[in-house]
Coordinates of C-alpha atoms and ligand atoms in Angstrom, one line a residue:
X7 CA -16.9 21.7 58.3
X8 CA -19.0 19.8 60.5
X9 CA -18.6 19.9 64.4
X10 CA -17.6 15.8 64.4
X11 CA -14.6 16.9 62.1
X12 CA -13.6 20.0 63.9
X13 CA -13.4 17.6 66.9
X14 CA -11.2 15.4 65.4
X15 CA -9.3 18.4 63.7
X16 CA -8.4 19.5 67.2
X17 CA -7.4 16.5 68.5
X18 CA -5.2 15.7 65.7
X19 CA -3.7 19.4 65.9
X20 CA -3.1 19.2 69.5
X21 CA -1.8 15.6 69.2
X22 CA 1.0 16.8 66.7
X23 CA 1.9 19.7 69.3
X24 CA 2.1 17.2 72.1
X25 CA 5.0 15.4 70.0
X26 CA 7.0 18.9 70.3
X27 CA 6.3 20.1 73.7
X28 CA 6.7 18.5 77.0
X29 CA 2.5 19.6 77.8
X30 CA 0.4 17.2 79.7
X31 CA -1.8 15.6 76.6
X32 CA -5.2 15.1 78.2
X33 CA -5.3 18.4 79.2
X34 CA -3.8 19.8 76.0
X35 CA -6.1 17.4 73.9
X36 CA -9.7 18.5 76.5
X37 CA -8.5 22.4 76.0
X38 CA -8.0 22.0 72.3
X39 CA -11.5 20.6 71.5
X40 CA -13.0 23.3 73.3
X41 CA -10.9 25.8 70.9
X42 CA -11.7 23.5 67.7
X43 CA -15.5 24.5 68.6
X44 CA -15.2 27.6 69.7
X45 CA -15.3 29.6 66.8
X46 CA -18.4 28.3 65.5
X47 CA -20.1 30.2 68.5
X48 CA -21.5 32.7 66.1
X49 CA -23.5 29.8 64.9
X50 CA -27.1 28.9 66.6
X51 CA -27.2 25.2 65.5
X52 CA -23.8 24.2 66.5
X53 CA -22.3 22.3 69.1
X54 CA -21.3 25.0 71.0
X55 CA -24.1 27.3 69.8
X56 CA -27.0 25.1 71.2
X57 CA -25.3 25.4 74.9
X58 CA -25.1 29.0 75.0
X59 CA -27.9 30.0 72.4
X60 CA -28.6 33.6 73.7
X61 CA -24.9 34.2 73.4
X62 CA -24.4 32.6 69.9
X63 CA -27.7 34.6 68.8
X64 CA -25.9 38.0 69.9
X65 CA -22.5 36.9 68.3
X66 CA -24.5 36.4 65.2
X67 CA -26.2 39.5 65.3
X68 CA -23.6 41.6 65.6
X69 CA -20.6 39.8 63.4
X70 CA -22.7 37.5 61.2
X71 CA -21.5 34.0 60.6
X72 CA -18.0 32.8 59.4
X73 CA -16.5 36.6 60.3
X74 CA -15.1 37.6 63.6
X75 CA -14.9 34.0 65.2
X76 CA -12.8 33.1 62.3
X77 CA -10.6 36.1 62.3
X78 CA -6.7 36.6 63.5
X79 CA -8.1 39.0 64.9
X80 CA -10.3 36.3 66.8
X81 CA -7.4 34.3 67.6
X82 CA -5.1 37.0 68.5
X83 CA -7.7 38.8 71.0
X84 CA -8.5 35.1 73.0
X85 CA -4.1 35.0 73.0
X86 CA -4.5 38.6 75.1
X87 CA -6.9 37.5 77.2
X88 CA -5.5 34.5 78.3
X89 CA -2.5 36.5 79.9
X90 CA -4.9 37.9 82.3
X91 CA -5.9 34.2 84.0
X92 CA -3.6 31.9 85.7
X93 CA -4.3 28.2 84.4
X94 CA -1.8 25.4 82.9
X95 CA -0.2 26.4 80.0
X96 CA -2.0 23.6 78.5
X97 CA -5.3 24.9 78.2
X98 CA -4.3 28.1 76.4
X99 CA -2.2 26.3 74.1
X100 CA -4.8 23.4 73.1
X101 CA -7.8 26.3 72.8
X102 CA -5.7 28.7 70.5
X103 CA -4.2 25.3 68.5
X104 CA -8.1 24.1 68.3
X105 CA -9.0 27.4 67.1
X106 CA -6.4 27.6 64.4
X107 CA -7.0 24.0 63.1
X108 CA -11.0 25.3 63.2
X109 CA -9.9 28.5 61.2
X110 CA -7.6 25.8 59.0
X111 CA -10.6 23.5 57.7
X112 CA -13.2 25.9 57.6
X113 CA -10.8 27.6 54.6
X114 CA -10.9 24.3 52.8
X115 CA -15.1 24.8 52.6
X116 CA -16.4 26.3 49.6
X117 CA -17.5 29.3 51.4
X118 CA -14.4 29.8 53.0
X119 CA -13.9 32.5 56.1
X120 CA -12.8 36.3 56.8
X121 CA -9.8 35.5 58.4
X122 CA -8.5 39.3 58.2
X123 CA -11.3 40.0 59.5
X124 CA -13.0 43.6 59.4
X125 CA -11.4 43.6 55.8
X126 CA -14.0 41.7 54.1
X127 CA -12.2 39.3 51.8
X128 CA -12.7 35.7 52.1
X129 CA -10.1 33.2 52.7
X130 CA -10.0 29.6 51.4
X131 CA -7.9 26.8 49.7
X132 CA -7.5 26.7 45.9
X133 CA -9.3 23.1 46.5
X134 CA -12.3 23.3 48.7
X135 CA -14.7 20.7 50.1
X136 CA -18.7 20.9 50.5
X137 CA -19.5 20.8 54.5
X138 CA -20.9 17.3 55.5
X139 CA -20.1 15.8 51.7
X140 CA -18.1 12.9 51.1
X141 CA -14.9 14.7 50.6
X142 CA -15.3 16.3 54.1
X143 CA -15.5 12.2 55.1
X144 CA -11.8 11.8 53.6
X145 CA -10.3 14.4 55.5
X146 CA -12.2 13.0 58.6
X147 CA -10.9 9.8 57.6
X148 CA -7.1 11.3 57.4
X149 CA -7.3 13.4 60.7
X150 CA -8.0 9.8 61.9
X151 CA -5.2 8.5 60.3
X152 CA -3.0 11.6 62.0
X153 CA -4.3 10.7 65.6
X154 CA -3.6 7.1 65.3
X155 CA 0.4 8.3 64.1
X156 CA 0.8 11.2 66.8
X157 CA -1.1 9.1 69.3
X158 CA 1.1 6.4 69.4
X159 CA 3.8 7.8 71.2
X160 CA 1.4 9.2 73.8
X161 CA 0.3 5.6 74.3
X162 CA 3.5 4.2 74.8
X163 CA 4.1 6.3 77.9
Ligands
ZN3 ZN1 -16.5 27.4 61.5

């Protein structure tokens, strides 16, 4: 998927959290498009990837693209580390909900990800999606249509 609809994945992940937790949304929504980018580090020509291109090119190097940034293992090792800092609850939360929603679409592409990651099988739907084609604009156009429902009850505050 493209980095416009991991964005918007994020948000629309972390929206639907805020409607079950009692977490500060802004923060929650900031933290969790940082994690919906995050995993695409490994990749030079990202969003992410263009702001920290030495580190993208070494992440690369060594795992390759679509592997280790979109692994449990991935997801599970940022989890650890976040119980060695002392920040709002928010922030961990949105980054490892933006990461799973990242690790989510990505398995609806066609070349899906290694989410056991170092077992090499690929993950991905039964239905997949071409990145950037028209069907990646319909689910753009229903995480929309998600952040509209869940946002309405932040609004109303
Ligand atoms: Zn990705």
């Amino acid at each position: 998927m493209t980095g416009k609809t991991h964005v918007i994945g994020g948000i629309a992940a972390c929206m639907a959290v805020s409607q079950v937790t009692d977490h500060e949304p802004v923060l929650l929504l900031a933290a969790g498009v940082f994690g919906a980018l995050l995993p695409d580090i490994c990749h030079g020509g990202s969003k992410l990837g263009r702001k920290v291109p030495a580190l993208s090119r070494l992440i690369n190097g060594v795992f390759g693209h679509r592997t280790f940034t979109h692994s449990l293992l991935f997801l599970l090792l940022i989890r650890a580390a976040f119980s060695f800092v002392h920040w709002p609850a928010e922030i961990s939360e949105g980054i490892l909900v933006g990461i799973g929603s990242h690790l989510i679409l990505d398995a609806a592409t066609k070349n899906g990800i290694k989410l056991f990651y170092p077992i090499n099988l690929t993950v991905r739907f039964p239905v997949t999606v071409r990145t950037g084609g028209s069907a990646e604009s319909g689910i753009l156009a229903v995480l929309v249509v998600c952040i509209v429902y869940f946002g309405r009850g932040i609004i109303q505050l």
